[in-house]
Amino acid sequence: MFMDQGENDTTNFETAIRNYISKFQFSNTAQNDLYTQMDDVYQTLDAVEKVSIIEVMNTWTLQMNFPVVSVRQYDNEHLVFSQERFLISGEDAGEDKPSPYGYQWYVPVEYSIGAGATVFKWLKPHSSILVPFNFTDVAASIHLNKRSA
């Protein structure tokens, strides 16, 4: 979350953790207390696309399963990034409890086209990312999440 501006270290995350420990060192906390400290630090960054860390984390912690991110050709000039819920069987049996987020997540996506600059975007719930791409260039390539763990 804190690395969307090319940060290769953990300074921002460590700052949020220090703030959290300092503020709540002699008390009990709730889940959003940590996320609030993280969000306070994140909102000070020069991120191109701001999101709420609380919203991001809630999509990961308050519903089950994980997303599968797909990249496919949208038209003759674009790729599209989209997500769907991962199910081992491949189909939803309809027996799971409903999710307040519709089994959609905030997914951090980094990509570069060819040797171009790395771009960071949030794939948000119930949305997609449209990326210009030259399909006529046989040497064209897309590189995804190069710095991800």
PDB file of C-alpha atoms in Angstrom:
ATOM      1  CA  MET A   1       0.000   0.000   0.000  1.00  0.00           C
ATOM      2  CA  PHE A   2       2.758   2.397   0.853  1.00  0.00           C
ATOM      3  CA  MET A   3       4.922   1.400  -2.076  1.00  0.00           C
ATOM      4  CA  ASP A   4       2.760   2.859  -4.851  1.00  0.00           C
ATOM      5  CA  GLN A   5       5.130   5.775  -5.263  1.00  0.00           C
ATOM      6  CA  GLY A   6       8.200   3.655  -5.909  1.00  0.00           C
ATOM      7  CA  GLU A   7       9.207   3.367  -2.279  1.00  0.00           C
ATOM      8  CA  ASN A   8      11.477   0.353  -1.893  1.00  0.00           C
ATOM      9  CA  ASP A   9      11.730   0.492   1.852  1.00  0.00           C
ATOM     10  CA  THR A  10       9.378   0.144   4.766  1.00  0.00           C
ATOM     11  CA  THR A  11       9.726   3.640   6.222  1.00  0.00           C
ATOM     12  CA  ASN A  12       6.071   4.650   5.815  1.00  0.00           C
ATOM     13  CA  PHE A  13       4.773   1.354   7.187  1.00  0.00           C
ATOM     14  CA  GLU A  14       7.155   1.575  10.146  1.00  0.00           C
ATOM     15  CA  THR A  15       5.990   5.129  10.853  1.00  0.00           C
ATOM     16  CA  ALA A  16       2.365   3.951  10.938  1.00  0.00           C
ATOM     17  CA  ILE A  17       3.242   1.070  13.280  1.00  0.00           C
ATOM     18  CA  ARG A  18       5.196   3.378  15.598  1.00  0.00           C
ATOM     19  CA  ASN A  19       2.263   5.812  15.687  1.00  0.00           C
ATOM     20  CA  TYR A  20      -0.128   2.948  16.447  1.00  0.00           C
ATOM     21  CA  ILE A  21       2.020   1.547  19.268  1.00  0.00           C
ATOM     22  CA  SER A  22       2.588   4.994  20.749  1.00  0.00           C
ATOM     23  CA  LYS A  23      -1.099   5.932  20.676  1.00  0.00           C
ATOM     24  CA  PHE A  24      -2.422   2.627  22.037  1.00  0.00           C
ATOM     25  CA  GLN A  25       0.464   1.410  24.178  1.00  0.00           C
ATOM     26  CA  PHE A  26      -1.606   1.042  27.354  1.00  0.00           C
ATOM     27  CA  SER A  27      -5.040   0.288  25.931  1.00  0.00           C
ATOM     28  CA  ASN A  28      -7.052  -2.153  23.880  1.00  0.00           C
ATOM     29  CA  THR A  29      -7.633  -1.587  20.200  1.00  0.00           C
ATOM     30  CA  ALA A  30     -10.009  -2.548  17.449  1.00  0.00           C
ATOM     31  CA  GLN A  31      -9.147  -3.560  13.902  1.00  0.00           C
ATOM     32  CA  ASN A  32      -9.704  -0.108  12.428  1.00  0.00           C
ATOM     33  CA  ASP A  33      -7.358   1.546  14.939  1.00  0.00           C
ATOM     34  CA  LEU A  34      -4.336   0.134  13.105  1.00  0.00           C
ATOM     35  CA  TYR A  35      -5.821   0.914   9.707  1.00  0.00           C
ATOM     36  CA  THR A  36      -6.523   4.488  10.789  1.00  0.00           C
ATOM     37  CA  GLN A  37      -2.853   4.996  11.682  1.00  0.00           C
ATOM     38  CA  MET A  38      -1.834   3.492   8.347  1.00  0.00           C
ATOM     39  CA  ASP A  39      -4.338   5.718   6.530  1.00  0.00           C
ATOM     40  CA  ASP A  40      -3.061   8.846   8.305  1.00  0.00           C
ATOM     41  CA  VAL A  41       0.452   8.169   6.979  1.00  0.00           C
ATOM     42  CA  TYR A  42      -0.761   7.137   3.519  1.00  0.00           C
ATOM     43  CA  GLN A  43      -2.808  10.303   3.072  1.00  0.00           C
ATOM     44  CA  THR A  44       0.353  12.406   3.540  1.00  0.00           C
ATOM     45  CA  LEU A  45       2.053  10.701   0.579  1.00  0.00           C
ATOM     46  CA  ASP A  46       1.979  12.107  -2.915  1.00  0.00           C
ATOM     47  CA  ALA A  47      -0.027   9.179  -4.239  1.00  0.00           C
ATOM     48  CA  VAL A  48      -1.599   9.759  -7.622  1.00  0.00           C
ATOM     49  CA  GLU A  49      -4.695   7.808  -6.672  1.00  0.00           C
ATOM     50  CA  LYS A  50      -5.770   8.102  -3.028  1.00  0.00           C
ATOM     51  CA  VAL A  51      -7.862   5.404  -1.394  1.00  0.00           C
ATOM     52  CA  SER A  52      -8.905   4.779   2.180  1.00  0.00           C
ATOM     53  CA  ILE A  53      -6.659   2.183   3.803  1.00  0.00           C
ATOM     54  CA  ILE A  54      -9.589   1.235   6.022  1.00  0.00           C
ATOM     55  CA  GLU A  55     -11.720   0.457   2.941  1.00  0.00           C
ATOM     56  CA  VAL A  56      -8.850  -1.416   1.285  1.00  0.00           C
ATOM     57  CA  MET A  57      -8.149  -3.581   4.316  1.00  0.00           C
ATOM     58  CA  ASN A  58     -11.802  -4.253   5.066  1.00  0.00           C
ATOM     59  CA  THR A  59     -12.242  -5.843   1.636  1.00  0.00           C
ATOM     60  CA  TRP A  60      -9.438  -8.253   2.567  1.00  0.00           C
ATOM     61  CA  THR A  61     -10.339  -8.966   6.187  1.00  0.00           C
ATOM     62  CA  LEU A  62     -14.145  -8.816   6.369  1.00  0.00           C
ATOM     63  CA  GLN A  63     -14.947 -11.270   3.590  1.00  0.00           C
ATOM     64  CA  MET A  64     -13.669 -14.687   2.669  1.00  0.00           C
ATOM     65  CA  ASN A  65     -11.826 -15.835  -0.472  1.00  0.00           C
ATOM     66  CA  PHE A  66      -9.380 -14.009  -2.709  1.00  0.00           C
ATOM     67  CA  PRO A  67      -9.518 -12.325  -6.106  1.00  0.00           C
ATOM     68  CA  VAL A  68      -8.190 -13.617  -9.394  1.00  0.00           C
ATOM     69  CA  VAL A  69      -6.980 -10.726 -11.529  1.00  0.00           C
ATOM     70  CA  SER A  70      -7.331 -11.212 -15.269  1.00  0.00           C
ATOM     71  CA  VAL A  71      -5.690  -9.264 -18.070  1.00  0.00           C
ATOM     72  CA  ARG A  72      -7.257  -9.623 -21.484  1.00  0.00           C
ATOM     73  CA  GLN A  73      -7.653  -7.828 -24.766  1.00  0.00           C
ATOM     74  CA  TYR A  74     -10.532  -5.355 -24.542  1.00  0.00           C
ATOM     75  CA  ASP A  75     -10.511  -4.069 -28.109  1.00  0.00           C
ATOM     76  CA  ASN A  76      -7.888  -3.445 -30.815  1.00  0.00           C
ATOM     77  CA  GLU A  77      -6.158  -0.762 -28.735  1.00  0.00           C
ATOM     78  CA  HIS A  78      -6.612  -1.698 -25.064  1.00  0.00           C
ATOM     79  CA  LEU A  79      -6.034  -4.310 -22.401  1.00  0.00           C
ATOM     80  CA  VAL A  80      -8.443  -4.576 -19.498  1.00  0.00           C
ATOM     81  CA  PHE A  81      -7.655  -5.625 -15.927  1.00  0.00           C
ATOM     82  CA  SER A  82     -10.579  -7.121 -14.036  1.00  0.00           C
ATOM     83  CA  GLN A  83     -11.158  -9.316 -11.012  1.00  0.00           C
ATOM     84  CA  GLU A  84     -13.384 -12.119  -9.924  1.00  0.00           C
ATOM     85  CA  ARG A  85     -13.678 -14.263  -6.853  1.00  0.00           C
ATOM     86  CA  PHE A  86     -11.395 -17.299  -6.804  1.00  0.00           C
ATOM     87  CA  LEU A  87     -13.302 -20.535  -6.343  1.00  0.00           C
ATOM     88  CA  ILE A  88     -11.514 -23.879  -6.471  1.00  0.00           C
ATOM     89  CA  SER A  89     -14.516 -25.424  -8.241  1.00  0.00           C
ATOM     90  CA  GLY A  90     -14.671 -22.542 -10.693  1.00  0.00           C
ATOM     91  CA  GLU A  91     -18.330 -21.836  -9.971  1.00  0.00           C
ATOM     92  CA  ASP A  92     -20.287 -20.233  -7.171  1.00  0.00           C
ATOM     93  CA  ALA A  93     -22.601 -22.728  -5.485  1.00  0.00           C
ATOM     94  CA  GLY A  94     -24.616 -19.879  -3.968  1.00  0.00           C
ATOM     95  CA  GLU A  95     -24.293 -21.402  -0.502  1.00  0.00           C
ATOM     96  CA  ASP A  96     -21.772 -18.923   0.894  1.00  0.00           C
ATOM     97  CA  LYS A  97     -22.808 -16.136   3.168  1.00  0.00           C
ATOM     98  CA  PRO A  98     -23.282 -12.809   1.428  1.00  0.00           C
ATOM     99  CA  SER A  99     -20.368 -10.395   1.423  1.00  0.00           C
ATOM    100  CA  PRO A 100     -20.803  -6.696   2.179  1.00  0.00           C
ATOM    101  CA  TYR A 101     -18.303  -6.078  -0.647  1.00  0.00           C
ATOM    102  CA  GLY A 102     -19.817  -8.484  -3.175  1.00  0.00           C
ATOM    103  CA  TYR A 103     -16.633 -10.575  -3.130  1.00  0.00           C
ATOM    104  CA  GLN A 104     -14.650  -7.763  -4.729  1.00  0.00           C
ATOM    105  CA  TRP A 105     -11.387  -6.304  -3.408  1.00  0.00           C
ATOM    106  CA  TYR A 106      -9.058  -3.348  -3.693  1.00  0.00           C
ATOM    107  CA  VAL A 107      -6.112  -4.883  -5.550  1.00  0.00           C
ATOM    108  CA  PRO A 108      -2.845  -2.972  -6.035  1.00  0.00           C
ATOM    109  CA  VAL A 109      -1.612  -3.333  -9.617  1.00  0.00           C
ATOM    110  CA  GLU A 110       1.705  -2.202 -11.059  1.00  0.00           C
ATOM    111  CA  TYR A 111       2.458  -2.485 -14.732  1.00  0.00           C
ATOM    112  CA  SER A 112       4.725  -1.165 -17.433  1.00  0.00           C
ATOM    113  CA  ILE A 113       4.374  -1.351 -21.182  1.00  0.00           C
ATOM    114  CA  GLY A 114       7.655  -2.414 -22.789  1.00  0.00           C
ATOM    115  CA  ALA A 115      10.510  -0.395 -21.312  1.00  0.00           C
ATOM    116  CA  GLY A 116       8.134   2.366 -20.169  1.00  0.00           C
ATOM    117  CA  ALA A 117       7.729   3.718 -16.684  1.00  0.00           C
ATOM    118  CA  THR A 118       6.019   1.632 -14.031  1.00  0.00           C
ATOM    119  CA  VAL A 119       2.420   2.702 -13.408  1.00  0.00           C
ATOM    120  CA  PHE A 120       0.550   2.029 -10.156  1.00  0.00           C
ATOM    121  CA  LYS A 121      -3.235   1.746 -10.059  1.00  0.00           C
ATOM    122  CA  TRP A 122      -5.841   0.415  -7.681  1.00  0.00           C
ATOM    123  CA  LEU A 123      -8.164  -2.167  -9.180  1.00  0.00           C
ATOM    124  CA  LYS A 124     -11.207  -1.179  -7.149  1.00  0.00           C
ATOM    125  CA  PRO A 125     -14.249  -3.273  -6.313  1.00  0.00           C
ATOM    126  CA  HIS A 126     -16.748  -3.541  -9.174  1.00  0.00           C
ATOM    127  CA  SER A 127     -14.472  -1.744 -11.624  1.00  0.00           C
ATOM    128  CA  SER A 128     -11.781  -2.452 -14.198  1.00  0.00           C
ATOM    129  CA  ILE A 129      -8.634  -0.764 -15.481  1.00  0.00           C
ATOM    130  CA  LEU A 130      -8.325   0.020 -19.189  1.00  0.00           C
ATOM    131  CA  VAL A 131      -4.735   0.235 -20.494  1.00  0.00           C
ATOM    132  CA  PRO A 132      -3.705   1.422 -23.979  1.00  0.00           C
ATOM    133  CA  PHE A 133      -1.697  -1.302 -25.757  1.00  0.00           C
ATOM    134  CA  ASN A 134      -0.282  -1.588 -29.277  1.00  0.00           C
ATOM    135  CA  PHE A 135      -1.289  -5.049 -30.483  1.00  0.00           C
ATOM    136  CA  THR A 136       0.212  -4.436 -33.935  1.00  0.00           C
ATOM    137  CA  ASP A 137       3.735  -4.185 -32.477  1.00  0.00           C
ATOM    138  CA  VAL A 138       5.044  -7.772 -32.261  1.00  0.00           C
ATOM    139  CA  ALA A 139       7.651  -6.661 -29.719  1.00  0.00           C
ATOM    140  CA  ALA A 140       5.059  -5.038 -27.405  1.00  0.00           C
ATOM    141  CA  SER A 141       4.952  -6.451 -23.895  1.00  0.00           C
ATOM    142  CA  ILE A 142       3.360  -5.740 -20.557  1.00  0.00           C
ATOM    143  CA  HIS A 143       5.123  -6.386 -17.237  1.00  0.00           C
ATOM    144  CA  LEU A 144       2.963  -6.834 -14.153  1.00  0.00           C
ATOM    145  CA  ASN A 145       3.771  -6.334 -10.467  1.00  0.00           C
ATOM    146  CA  LYS A 146       7.534  -6.371 -10.873  1.00  0.00           C
ATOM    147  CA  ARG A 147       8.152  -5.250  -7.285  1.00  0.00           C
ATOM    148  CA  SER A 148       5.505  -7.372  -5.593  1.00  0.00           C
ATOM    149  CA  ALA A 149       6.300 -10.043  -3.061  1.00  0.00           C
TER     150      ALA A 149
END
